[in-house]
Coordinates of C-alpha atoms in Angstrom, one line a residue:
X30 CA -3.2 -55.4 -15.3
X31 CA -3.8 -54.5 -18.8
X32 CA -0.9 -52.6 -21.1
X33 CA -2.8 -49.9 -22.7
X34 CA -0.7 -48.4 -25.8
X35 CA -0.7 -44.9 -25.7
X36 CA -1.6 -43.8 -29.4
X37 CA -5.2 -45.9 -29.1
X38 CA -8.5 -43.9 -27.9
X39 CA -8.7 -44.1 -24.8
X40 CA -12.0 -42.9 -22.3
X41 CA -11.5 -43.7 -18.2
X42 CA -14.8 -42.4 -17.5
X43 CA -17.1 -45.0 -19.0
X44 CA -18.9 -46.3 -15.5
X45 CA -19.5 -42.9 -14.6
X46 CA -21.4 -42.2 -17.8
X47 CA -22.9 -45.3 -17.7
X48 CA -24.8 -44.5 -14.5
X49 CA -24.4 -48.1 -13.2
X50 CA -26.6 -49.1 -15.7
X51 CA -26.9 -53.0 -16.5
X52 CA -27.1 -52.2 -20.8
X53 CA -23.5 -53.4 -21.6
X54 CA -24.1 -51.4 -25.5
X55 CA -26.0 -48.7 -23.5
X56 CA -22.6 -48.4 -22.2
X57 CA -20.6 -48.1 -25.4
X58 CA -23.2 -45.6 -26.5
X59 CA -22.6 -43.5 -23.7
X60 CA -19.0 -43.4 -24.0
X61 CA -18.4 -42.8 -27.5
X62 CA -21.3 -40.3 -27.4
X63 CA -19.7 -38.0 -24.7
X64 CA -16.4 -38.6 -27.1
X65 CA -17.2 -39.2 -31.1
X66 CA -13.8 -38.2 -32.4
X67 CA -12.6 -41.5 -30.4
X68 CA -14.7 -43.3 -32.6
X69 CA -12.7 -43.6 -36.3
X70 CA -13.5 -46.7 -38.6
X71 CA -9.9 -49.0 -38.2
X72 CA -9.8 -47.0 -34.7
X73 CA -9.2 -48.8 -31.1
X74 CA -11.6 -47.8 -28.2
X75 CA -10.5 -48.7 -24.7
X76 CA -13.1 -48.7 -21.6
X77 CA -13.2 -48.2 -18.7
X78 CA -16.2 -50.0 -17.2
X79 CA -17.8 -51.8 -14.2
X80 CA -16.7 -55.2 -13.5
X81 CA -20.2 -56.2 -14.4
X82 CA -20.4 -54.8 -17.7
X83 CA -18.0 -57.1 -20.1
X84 CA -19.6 -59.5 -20.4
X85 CA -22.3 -57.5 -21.2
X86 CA -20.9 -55.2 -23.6
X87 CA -19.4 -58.2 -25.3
X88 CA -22.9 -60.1 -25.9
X89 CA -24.5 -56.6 -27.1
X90 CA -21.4 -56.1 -29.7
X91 CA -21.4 -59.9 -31.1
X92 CA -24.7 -60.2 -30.8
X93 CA -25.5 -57.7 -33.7
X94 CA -27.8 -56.3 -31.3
X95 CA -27.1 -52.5 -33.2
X96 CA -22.9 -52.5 -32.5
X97 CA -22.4 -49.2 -34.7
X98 CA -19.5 -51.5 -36.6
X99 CA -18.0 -52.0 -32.8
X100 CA -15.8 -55.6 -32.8
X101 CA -15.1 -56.6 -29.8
X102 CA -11.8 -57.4 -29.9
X103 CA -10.6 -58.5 -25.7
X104 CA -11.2 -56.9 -21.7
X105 CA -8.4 -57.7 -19.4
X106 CA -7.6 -57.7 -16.1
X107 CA -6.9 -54.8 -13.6
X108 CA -4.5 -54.6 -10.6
X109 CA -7.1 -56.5 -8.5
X110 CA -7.9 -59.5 -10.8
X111 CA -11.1 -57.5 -11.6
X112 CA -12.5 -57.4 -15.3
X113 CA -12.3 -53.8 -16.3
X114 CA -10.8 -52.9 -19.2
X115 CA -12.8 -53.7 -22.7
X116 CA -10.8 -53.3 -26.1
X117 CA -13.0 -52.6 -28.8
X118 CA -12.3 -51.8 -32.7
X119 CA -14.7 -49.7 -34.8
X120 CA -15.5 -51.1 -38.2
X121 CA -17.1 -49.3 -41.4
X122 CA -18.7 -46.0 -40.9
X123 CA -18.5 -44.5 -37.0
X124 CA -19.6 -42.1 -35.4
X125 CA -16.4 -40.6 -35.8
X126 CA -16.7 -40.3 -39.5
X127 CA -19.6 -38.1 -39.1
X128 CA -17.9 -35.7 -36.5
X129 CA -15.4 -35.3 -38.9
X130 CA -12.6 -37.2 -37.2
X131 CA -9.9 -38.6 -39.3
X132 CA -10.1 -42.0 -40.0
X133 CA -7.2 -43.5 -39.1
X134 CA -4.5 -43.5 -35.8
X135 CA -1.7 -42.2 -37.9
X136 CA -3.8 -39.3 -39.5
X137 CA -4.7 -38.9 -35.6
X138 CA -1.5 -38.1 -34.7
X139 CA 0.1 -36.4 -37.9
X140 CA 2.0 -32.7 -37.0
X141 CA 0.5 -30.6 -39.5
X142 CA 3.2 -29.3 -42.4
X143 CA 4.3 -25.9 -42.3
X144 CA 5.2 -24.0 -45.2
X145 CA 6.8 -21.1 -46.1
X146 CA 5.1 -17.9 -46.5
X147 CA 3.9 -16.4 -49.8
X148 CA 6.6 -13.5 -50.5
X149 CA 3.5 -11.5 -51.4
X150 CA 2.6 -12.0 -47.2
X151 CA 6.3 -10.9 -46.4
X152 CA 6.0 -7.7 -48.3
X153 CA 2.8 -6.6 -47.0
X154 CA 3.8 -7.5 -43.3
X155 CA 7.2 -5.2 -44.1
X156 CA 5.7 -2.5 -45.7
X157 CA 7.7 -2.8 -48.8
X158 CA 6.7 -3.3 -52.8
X159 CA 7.0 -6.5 -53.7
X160 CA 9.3 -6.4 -55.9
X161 CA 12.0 -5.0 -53.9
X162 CA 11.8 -8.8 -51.8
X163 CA 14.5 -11.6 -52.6
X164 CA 13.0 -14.5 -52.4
X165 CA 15.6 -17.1 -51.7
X166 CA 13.9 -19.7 -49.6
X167 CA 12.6 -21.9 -51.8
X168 CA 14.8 -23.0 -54.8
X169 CA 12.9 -21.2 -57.1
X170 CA 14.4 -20.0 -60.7
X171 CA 14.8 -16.0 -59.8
X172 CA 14.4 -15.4 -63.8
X173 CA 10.6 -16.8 -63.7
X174 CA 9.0 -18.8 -66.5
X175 CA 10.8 -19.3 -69.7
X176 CA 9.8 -17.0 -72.8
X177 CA 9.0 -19.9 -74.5
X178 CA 6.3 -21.3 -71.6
X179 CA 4.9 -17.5 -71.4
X180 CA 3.9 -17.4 -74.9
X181 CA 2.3 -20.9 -74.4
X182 CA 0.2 -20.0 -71.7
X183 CA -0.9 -17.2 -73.0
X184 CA -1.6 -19.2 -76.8
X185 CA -3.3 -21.9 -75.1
X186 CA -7.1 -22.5 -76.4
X187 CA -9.0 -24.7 -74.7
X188 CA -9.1 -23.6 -71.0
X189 CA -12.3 -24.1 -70.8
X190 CA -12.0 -27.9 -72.1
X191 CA -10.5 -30.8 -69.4
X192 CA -6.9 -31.5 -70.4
X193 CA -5.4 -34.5 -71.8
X194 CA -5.3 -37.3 -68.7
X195 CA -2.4 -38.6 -70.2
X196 CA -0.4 -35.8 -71.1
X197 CA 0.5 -36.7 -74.4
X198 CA 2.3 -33.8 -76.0
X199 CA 4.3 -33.7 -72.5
X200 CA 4.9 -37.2 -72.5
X201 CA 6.4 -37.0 -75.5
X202 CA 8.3 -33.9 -75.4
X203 CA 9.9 -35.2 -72.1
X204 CA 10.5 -38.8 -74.0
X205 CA 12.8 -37.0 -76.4
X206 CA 14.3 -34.6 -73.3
X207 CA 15.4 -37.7 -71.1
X208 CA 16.1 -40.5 -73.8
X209 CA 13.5 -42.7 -72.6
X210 CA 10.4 -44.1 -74.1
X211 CA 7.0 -42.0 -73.3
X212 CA 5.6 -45.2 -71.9
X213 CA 7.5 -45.3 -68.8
X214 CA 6.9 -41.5 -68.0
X215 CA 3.6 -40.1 -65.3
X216 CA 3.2 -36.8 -65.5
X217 CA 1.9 -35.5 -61.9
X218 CA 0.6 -31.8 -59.9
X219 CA 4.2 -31.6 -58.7
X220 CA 6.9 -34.7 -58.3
X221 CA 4.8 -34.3 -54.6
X222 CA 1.6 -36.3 -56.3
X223 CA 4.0 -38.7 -57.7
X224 CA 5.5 -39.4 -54.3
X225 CA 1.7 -39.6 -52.9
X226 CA 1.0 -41.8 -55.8
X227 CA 3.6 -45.2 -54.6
X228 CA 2.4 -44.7 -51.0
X229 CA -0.9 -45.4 -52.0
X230 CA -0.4 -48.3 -54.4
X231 CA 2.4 -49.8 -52.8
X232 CA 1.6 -49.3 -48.8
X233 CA -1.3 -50.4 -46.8
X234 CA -2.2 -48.1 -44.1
X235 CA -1.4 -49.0 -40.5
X236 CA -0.4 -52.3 -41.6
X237 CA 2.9 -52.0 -40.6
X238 CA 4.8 -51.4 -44.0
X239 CA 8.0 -49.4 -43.8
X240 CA 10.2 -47.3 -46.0
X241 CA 13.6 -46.2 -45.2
X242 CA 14.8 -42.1 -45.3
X243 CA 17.6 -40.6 -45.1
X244 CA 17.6 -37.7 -43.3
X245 CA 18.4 -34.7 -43.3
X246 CA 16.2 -34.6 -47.2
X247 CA 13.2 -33.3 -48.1
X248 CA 10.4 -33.3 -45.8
X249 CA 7.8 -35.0 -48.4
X250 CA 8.9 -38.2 -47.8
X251 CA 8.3 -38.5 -44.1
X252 CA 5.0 -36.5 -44.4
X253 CA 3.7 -38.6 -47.5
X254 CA 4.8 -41.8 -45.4
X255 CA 2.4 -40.4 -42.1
X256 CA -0.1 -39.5 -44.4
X257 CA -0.3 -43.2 -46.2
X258 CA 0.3 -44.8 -42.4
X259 CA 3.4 -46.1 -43.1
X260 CA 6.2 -46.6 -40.9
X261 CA 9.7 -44.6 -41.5
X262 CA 13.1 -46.7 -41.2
X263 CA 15.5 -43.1 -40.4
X264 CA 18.5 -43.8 -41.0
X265 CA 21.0 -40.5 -40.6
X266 CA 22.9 -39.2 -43.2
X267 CA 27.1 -39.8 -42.9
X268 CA 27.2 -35.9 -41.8
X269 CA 25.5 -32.8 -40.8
X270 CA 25.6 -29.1 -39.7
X271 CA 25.7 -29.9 -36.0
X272 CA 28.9 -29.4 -34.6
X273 CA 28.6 -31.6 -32.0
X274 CA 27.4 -34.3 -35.1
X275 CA 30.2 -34.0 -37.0
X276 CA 30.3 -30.7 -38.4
X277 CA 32.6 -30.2 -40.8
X278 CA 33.6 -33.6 -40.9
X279 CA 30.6 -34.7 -41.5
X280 CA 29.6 -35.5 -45.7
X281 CA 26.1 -36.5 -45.9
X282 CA 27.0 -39.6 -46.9
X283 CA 24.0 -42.1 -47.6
X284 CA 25.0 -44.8 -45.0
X285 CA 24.7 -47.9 -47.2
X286 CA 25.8 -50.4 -44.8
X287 CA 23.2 -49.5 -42.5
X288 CA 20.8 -49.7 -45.0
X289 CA 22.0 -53.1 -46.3
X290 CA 21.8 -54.3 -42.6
X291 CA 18.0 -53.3 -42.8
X292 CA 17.9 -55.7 -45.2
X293 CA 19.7 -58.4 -44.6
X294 CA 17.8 -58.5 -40.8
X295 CA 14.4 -58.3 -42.5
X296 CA 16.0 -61.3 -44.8
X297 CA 16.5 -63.4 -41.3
X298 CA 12.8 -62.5 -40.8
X299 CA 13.8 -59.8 -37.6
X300 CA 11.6 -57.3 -39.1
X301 CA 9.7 -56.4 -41.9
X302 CA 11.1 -55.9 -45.4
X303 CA 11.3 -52.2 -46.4
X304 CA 9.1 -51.3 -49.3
X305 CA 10.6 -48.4 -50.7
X306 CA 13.9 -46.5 -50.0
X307 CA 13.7 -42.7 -50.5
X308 CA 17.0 -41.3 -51.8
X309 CA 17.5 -37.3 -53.1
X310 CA 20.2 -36.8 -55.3
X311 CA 20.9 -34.1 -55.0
X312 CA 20.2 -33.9 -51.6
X313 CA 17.8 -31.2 -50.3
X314 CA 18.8 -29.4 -48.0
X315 CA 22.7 -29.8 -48.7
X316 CA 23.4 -30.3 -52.7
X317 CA 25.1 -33.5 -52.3
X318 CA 25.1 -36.2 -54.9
X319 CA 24.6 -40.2 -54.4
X320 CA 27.9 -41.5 -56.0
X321 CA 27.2 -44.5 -58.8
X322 CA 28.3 -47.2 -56.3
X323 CA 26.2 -45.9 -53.9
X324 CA 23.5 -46.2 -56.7
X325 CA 24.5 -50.0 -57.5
X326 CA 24.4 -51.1 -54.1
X327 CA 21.1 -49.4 -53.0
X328 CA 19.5 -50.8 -56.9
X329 CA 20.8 -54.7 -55.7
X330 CA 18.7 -54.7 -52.9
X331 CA 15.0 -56.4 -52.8
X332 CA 12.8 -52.7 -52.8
X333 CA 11.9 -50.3 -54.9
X334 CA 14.5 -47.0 -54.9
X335 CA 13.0 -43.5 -55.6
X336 CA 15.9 -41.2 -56.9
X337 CA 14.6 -38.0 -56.4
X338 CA 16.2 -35.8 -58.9
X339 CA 14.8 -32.0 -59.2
X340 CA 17.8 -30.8 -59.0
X341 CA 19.4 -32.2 -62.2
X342 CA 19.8 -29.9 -64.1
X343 CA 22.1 -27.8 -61.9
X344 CA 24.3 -30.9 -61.5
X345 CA 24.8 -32.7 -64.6
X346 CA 24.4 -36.0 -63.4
X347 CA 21.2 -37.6 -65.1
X348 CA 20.6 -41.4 -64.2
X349 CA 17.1 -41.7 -66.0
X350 CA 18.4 -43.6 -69.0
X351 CA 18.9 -45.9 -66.1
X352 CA 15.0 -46.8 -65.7
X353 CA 14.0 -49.5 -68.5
X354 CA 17.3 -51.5 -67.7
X355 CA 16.8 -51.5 -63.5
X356 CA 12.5 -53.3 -62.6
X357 CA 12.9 -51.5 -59.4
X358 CA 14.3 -47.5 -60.1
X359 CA 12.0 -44.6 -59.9
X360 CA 13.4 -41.4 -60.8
X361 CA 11.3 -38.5 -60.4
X362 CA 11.8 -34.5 -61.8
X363 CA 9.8 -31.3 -61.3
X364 CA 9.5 -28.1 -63.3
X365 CA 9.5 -26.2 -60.1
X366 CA 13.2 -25.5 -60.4
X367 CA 15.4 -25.5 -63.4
X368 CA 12.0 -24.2 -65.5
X369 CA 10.7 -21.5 -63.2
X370 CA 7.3 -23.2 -63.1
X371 CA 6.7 -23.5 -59.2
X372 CA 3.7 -21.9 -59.7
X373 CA 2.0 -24.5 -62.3
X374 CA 2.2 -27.2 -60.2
X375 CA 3.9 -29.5 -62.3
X376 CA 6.3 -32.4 -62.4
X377 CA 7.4 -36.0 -64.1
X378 CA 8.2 -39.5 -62.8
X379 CA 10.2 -42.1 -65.2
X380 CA 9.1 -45.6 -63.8
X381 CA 9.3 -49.5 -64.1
X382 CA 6.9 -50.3 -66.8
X383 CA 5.2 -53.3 -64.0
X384 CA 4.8 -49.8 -61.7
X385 CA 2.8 -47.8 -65.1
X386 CA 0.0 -50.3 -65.1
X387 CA -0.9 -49.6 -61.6
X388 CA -0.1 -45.4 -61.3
X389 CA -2.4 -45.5 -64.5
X390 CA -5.2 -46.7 -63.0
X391 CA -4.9 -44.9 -59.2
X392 CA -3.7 -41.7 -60.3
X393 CA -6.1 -38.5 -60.4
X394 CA -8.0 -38.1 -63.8
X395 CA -7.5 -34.8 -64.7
X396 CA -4.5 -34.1 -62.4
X397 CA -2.3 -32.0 -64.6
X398 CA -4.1 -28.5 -65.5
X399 CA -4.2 -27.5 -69.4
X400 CA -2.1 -24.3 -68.3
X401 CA 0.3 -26.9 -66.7
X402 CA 1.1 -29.0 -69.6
X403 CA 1.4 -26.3 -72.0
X404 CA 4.0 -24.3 -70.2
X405 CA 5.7 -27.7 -69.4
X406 CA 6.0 -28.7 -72.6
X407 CA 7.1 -25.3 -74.3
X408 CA 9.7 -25.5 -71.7
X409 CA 11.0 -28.8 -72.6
X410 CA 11.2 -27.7 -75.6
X411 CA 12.9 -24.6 -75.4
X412 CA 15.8 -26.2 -72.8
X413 CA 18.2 -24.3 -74.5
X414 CA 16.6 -21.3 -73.1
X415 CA 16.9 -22.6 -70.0
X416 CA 19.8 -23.8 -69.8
X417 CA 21.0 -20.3 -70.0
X418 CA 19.3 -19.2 -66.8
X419 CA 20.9 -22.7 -65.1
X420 CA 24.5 -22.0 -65.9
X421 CA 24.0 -18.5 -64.6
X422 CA 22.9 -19.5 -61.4
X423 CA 25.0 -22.3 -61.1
X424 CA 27.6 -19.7 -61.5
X425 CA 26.5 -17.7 -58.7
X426 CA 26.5 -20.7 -56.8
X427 CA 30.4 -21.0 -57.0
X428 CA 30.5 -17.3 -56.3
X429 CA 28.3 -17.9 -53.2
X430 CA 30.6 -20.7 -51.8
X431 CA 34.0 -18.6 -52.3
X432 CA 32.4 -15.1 -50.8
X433 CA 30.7 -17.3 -48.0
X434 CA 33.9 -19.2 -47.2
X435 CA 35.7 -15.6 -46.5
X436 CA 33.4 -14.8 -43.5
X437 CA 35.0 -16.4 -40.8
X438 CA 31.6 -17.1 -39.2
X439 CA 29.9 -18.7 -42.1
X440 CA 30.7 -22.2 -43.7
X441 CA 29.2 -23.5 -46.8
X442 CA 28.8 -26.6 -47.6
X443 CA 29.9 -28.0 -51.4
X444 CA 26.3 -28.8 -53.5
X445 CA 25.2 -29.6 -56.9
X446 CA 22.1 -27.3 -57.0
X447 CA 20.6 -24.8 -57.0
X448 CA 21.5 -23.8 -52.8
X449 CA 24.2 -23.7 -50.3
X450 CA 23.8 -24.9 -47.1
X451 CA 26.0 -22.5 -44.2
X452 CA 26.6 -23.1 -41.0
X453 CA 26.7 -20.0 -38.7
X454 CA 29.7 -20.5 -36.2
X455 CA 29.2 -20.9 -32.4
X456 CA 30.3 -17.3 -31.0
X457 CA 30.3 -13.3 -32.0
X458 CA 27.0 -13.2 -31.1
X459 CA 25.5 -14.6 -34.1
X460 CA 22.6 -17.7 -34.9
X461 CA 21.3 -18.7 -37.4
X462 CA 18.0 -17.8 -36.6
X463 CA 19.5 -14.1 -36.0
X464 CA 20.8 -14.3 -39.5
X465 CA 17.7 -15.1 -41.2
X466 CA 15.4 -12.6 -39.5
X467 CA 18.3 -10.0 -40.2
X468 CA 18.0 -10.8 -43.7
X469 CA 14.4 -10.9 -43.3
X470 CA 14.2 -7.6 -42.0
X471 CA 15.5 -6.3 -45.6
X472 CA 13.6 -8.3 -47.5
X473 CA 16.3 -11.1 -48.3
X474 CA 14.1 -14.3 -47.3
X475 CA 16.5 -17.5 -46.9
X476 CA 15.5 -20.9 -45.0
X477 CA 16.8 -21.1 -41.9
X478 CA 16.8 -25.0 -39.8
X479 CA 15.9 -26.5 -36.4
X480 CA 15.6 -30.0 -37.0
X481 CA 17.8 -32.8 -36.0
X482 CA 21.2 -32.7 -38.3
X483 CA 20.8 -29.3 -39.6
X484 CA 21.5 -27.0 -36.2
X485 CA 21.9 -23.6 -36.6
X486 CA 21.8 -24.0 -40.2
X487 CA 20.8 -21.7 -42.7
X488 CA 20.3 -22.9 -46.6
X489 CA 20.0 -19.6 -49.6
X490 CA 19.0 -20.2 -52.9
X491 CA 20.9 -18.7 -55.6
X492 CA 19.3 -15.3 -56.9
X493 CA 19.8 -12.9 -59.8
X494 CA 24.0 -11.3 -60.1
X495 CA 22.1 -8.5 -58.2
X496 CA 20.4 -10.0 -56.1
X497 CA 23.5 -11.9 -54.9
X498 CA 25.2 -9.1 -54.7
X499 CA 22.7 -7.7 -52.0
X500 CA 23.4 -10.5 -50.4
X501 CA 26.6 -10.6 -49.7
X502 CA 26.1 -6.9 -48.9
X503 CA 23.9 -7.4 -46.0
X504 CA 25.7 -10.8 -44.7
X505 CA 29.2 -9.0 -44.8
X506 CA 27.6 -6.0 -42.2
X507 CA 26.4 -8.9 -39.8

């Protein structure tokens, strides 16, 4: 008896539409016309059919007798040695395509992302001005947008001209920022298109390509990879929030040697050799850093790494002067943080000069607005500003962990940016999930965790003096 997977399209009523009809493509009609999101170009269809009709169905498919782009592709056997189950692939433009079905089994099957709501939402649903909300969710700069990228937006000409594909006056301002020559920089709509960007020229959908993450990290890499239909290699970080996990002994260590085995079993041709390996430094959600031997080991294997540093600026630790000398290190940046820029959509990538040629030609025209680049590169500019505004909130930061430490039912966690992960103790009566919507209720909005590694785990930006100071108001009254 056949061994039908379980993620192909699948339809067990095909010789009851069929009406017992002897047209074996009369019978694929049928079928994918009472079901057209089955029908997807690079999609499997599995029938059901009379014992009769594969044969049938097989001459009307390869006999180009008006097969819709069906292959045949194999029938097989059922429990009684009785020809009944036909494999067929769709090819080119479906029926599918035209319902409106997506095009491919792992955009089938891909959870839709859910993000955080607009602060502007929260307010309304509370009933309270939305200023008085403090917003601390999303790793945001509390000060907002630099002086400096204010009076650049507001200076800028030529909105109604397309901006510079290239970015120039960016490129070059973040040249001079980082140390490194303009040609190895991309400028993106957020580090996110960047990420987007080496899927697509560096994995082919559903053809079995893998990348390795290491989670608990930011969600963009595992939704980037199900969006590009490659496969995930999770391999769990050294610690984690979960008592049961490891709790407080737990680090969030990268674990290299299990990464390295990866490696060295696709090198004895066990499984497929990993194309890219994902690393955030520091870590979203916890603020941990990747130490430099970490780094050296990860660089000497056969992949490309992407260092994901947007938090940089609140750690000090900067390895992008590390790009022309390593062929196979990414590191990528945002403006969504340190600059107060969320809103613009805008972010940088330093890569491998061999990797430029190709993002150059794949990468979105116009994908960096004119408002974008202007505020950007007035910020860069202006970093001394800036800075100003990170040292302050790195400061709170330190204040955070020490206040946060003295409630016995909280522990923080140590991090490098902008956020401190907590873990609400077991017992008292408090969750995490009751923490949040508590703060929630007075308009303190912090992120609060479910998924694997991070139970009953809350993670809080760090706010304004005052706004901290709200903070530990409300937390201290739980």
């Amino acid at each position: 008896m056949a061994v039908l997977p379980p993620e192909v399209a699948w339809h067990e009523d095909a010789a009851a539409l069929a009406g017992g009809g002897t047209d074996g493509l009369g019978v694929v009609r049928q079928v994918l016309a009472a079901a057209p999101a089955l029908v997807v170009p690079g999609g499997d269809v599995w029938l059901e059919v009379d014992p009769s009709h594969p044969p049938l169905i097989r001459a009307a498919v390869e006999g180009g007798g008006g097969g819709g782009g069906l292959r045949w592709v194999a029938s097989h056997l059922d429990f009684m040695g009785k020809d009944r189950f036909v494999h067929l692939r769709v090819e080119g433009e479906g029926a599918g395509a035209a319902s409106g079905a997506p095009a491919t089994r792992e955009l089938r099957r891909l959870a839709a992302y859910t993000p955080i709501l607009p602060h502007t939402v929260v307010a309304a649903s509370l009933g309270i001005p939305e200023a008085s909300i403090i917003k601390l969710d999303a790793n945001e700069n509390p000060y907002g947008a630099s002086a400096a990228a204010t009076a650049a937006l507001a200076a800028t000409p030529y909105l109604h001209v397309y901006p510079d594909p290239e970015s120039r006056d960016l490129r070059s301002a973040l040249a001079a920022y980082t140390g490194v020559d303009a040609a190895h920089i991309l400028v993106g709509a957020g580090a996110d298109e960047l990420i987007d960007l080496l899927f697509r020229l560096l994995v082919t959908p559903g053809a079995g390509d893998t990348v390795v993450n290491f989670p608990p990290t930011f969600g963009m890499y595992q939704f980037d990879a199900d969006v590009n239909g490659a496969e995930v290699i999770s391999l769990g970080r050294g610690g984690d929030c979960d008592a049961a996990n490891g709790g407080l002994d737990g680090d969030f260590r990268v674990p290299i040697e299990a990464v390295e085995a990866v490696f060295a079993r696709a090198a004895a041709g066990e499984c497929a050799r990993p194309k890219m390996v994902f690393v955030a430094s520091p870590n979203n959600p916890d603020g941990s850093l990747l130490p430099d031997a970490d780094l050296e080991r990860l660089l000497a294997l056969p992949t490309l790494v992407v260092l994901d540093e947007a938090y940089m600026e609140f750690s000090g630790v900067d390895r992008a002067g590390l790009v022309p000398r390593h062929p196979n290190l990414v590191v990528l940046r945002t403006f969504s943080k340190w600059a107060g820029l969320a809103g613009l959509r805008v972010g940088y990538g330093l890569f491998p000069l061999g990797l430029m040629e190709h993002l150059w030609k794949c990468k979105q025209p116009y994908n960096v607005s004119v408002a974008a680049q202007a505020a950007a590169t007035a910020a860069v500019q202006a970093a001394s500003e800036l800075a100003g505004q990170v040292a302050a909130m790195v400061a709170q930061r330190e204040r955070f962990f020490v206040e946060a430490k003295a409630l016995p039912w909280l522990t923080p966690y140590p991090s490098a940016a902008n956020y401190v992960l907590c873990r609400v103790a077991e017992g008292g009566g408090r969750t995490a999930r009751g923490v949040k919507e508590a703060l929630f209720a007075q308009g303190i909005l912090v992120r609060y965790y479910t998924s694997p590694g991070l139970s009953d785990c809350i993670r809080i930006s760090m706010g304004t003096p005052e706004q901290m100071d709200k903070v530990f108001s409300a937390l201290a009254k739980l």
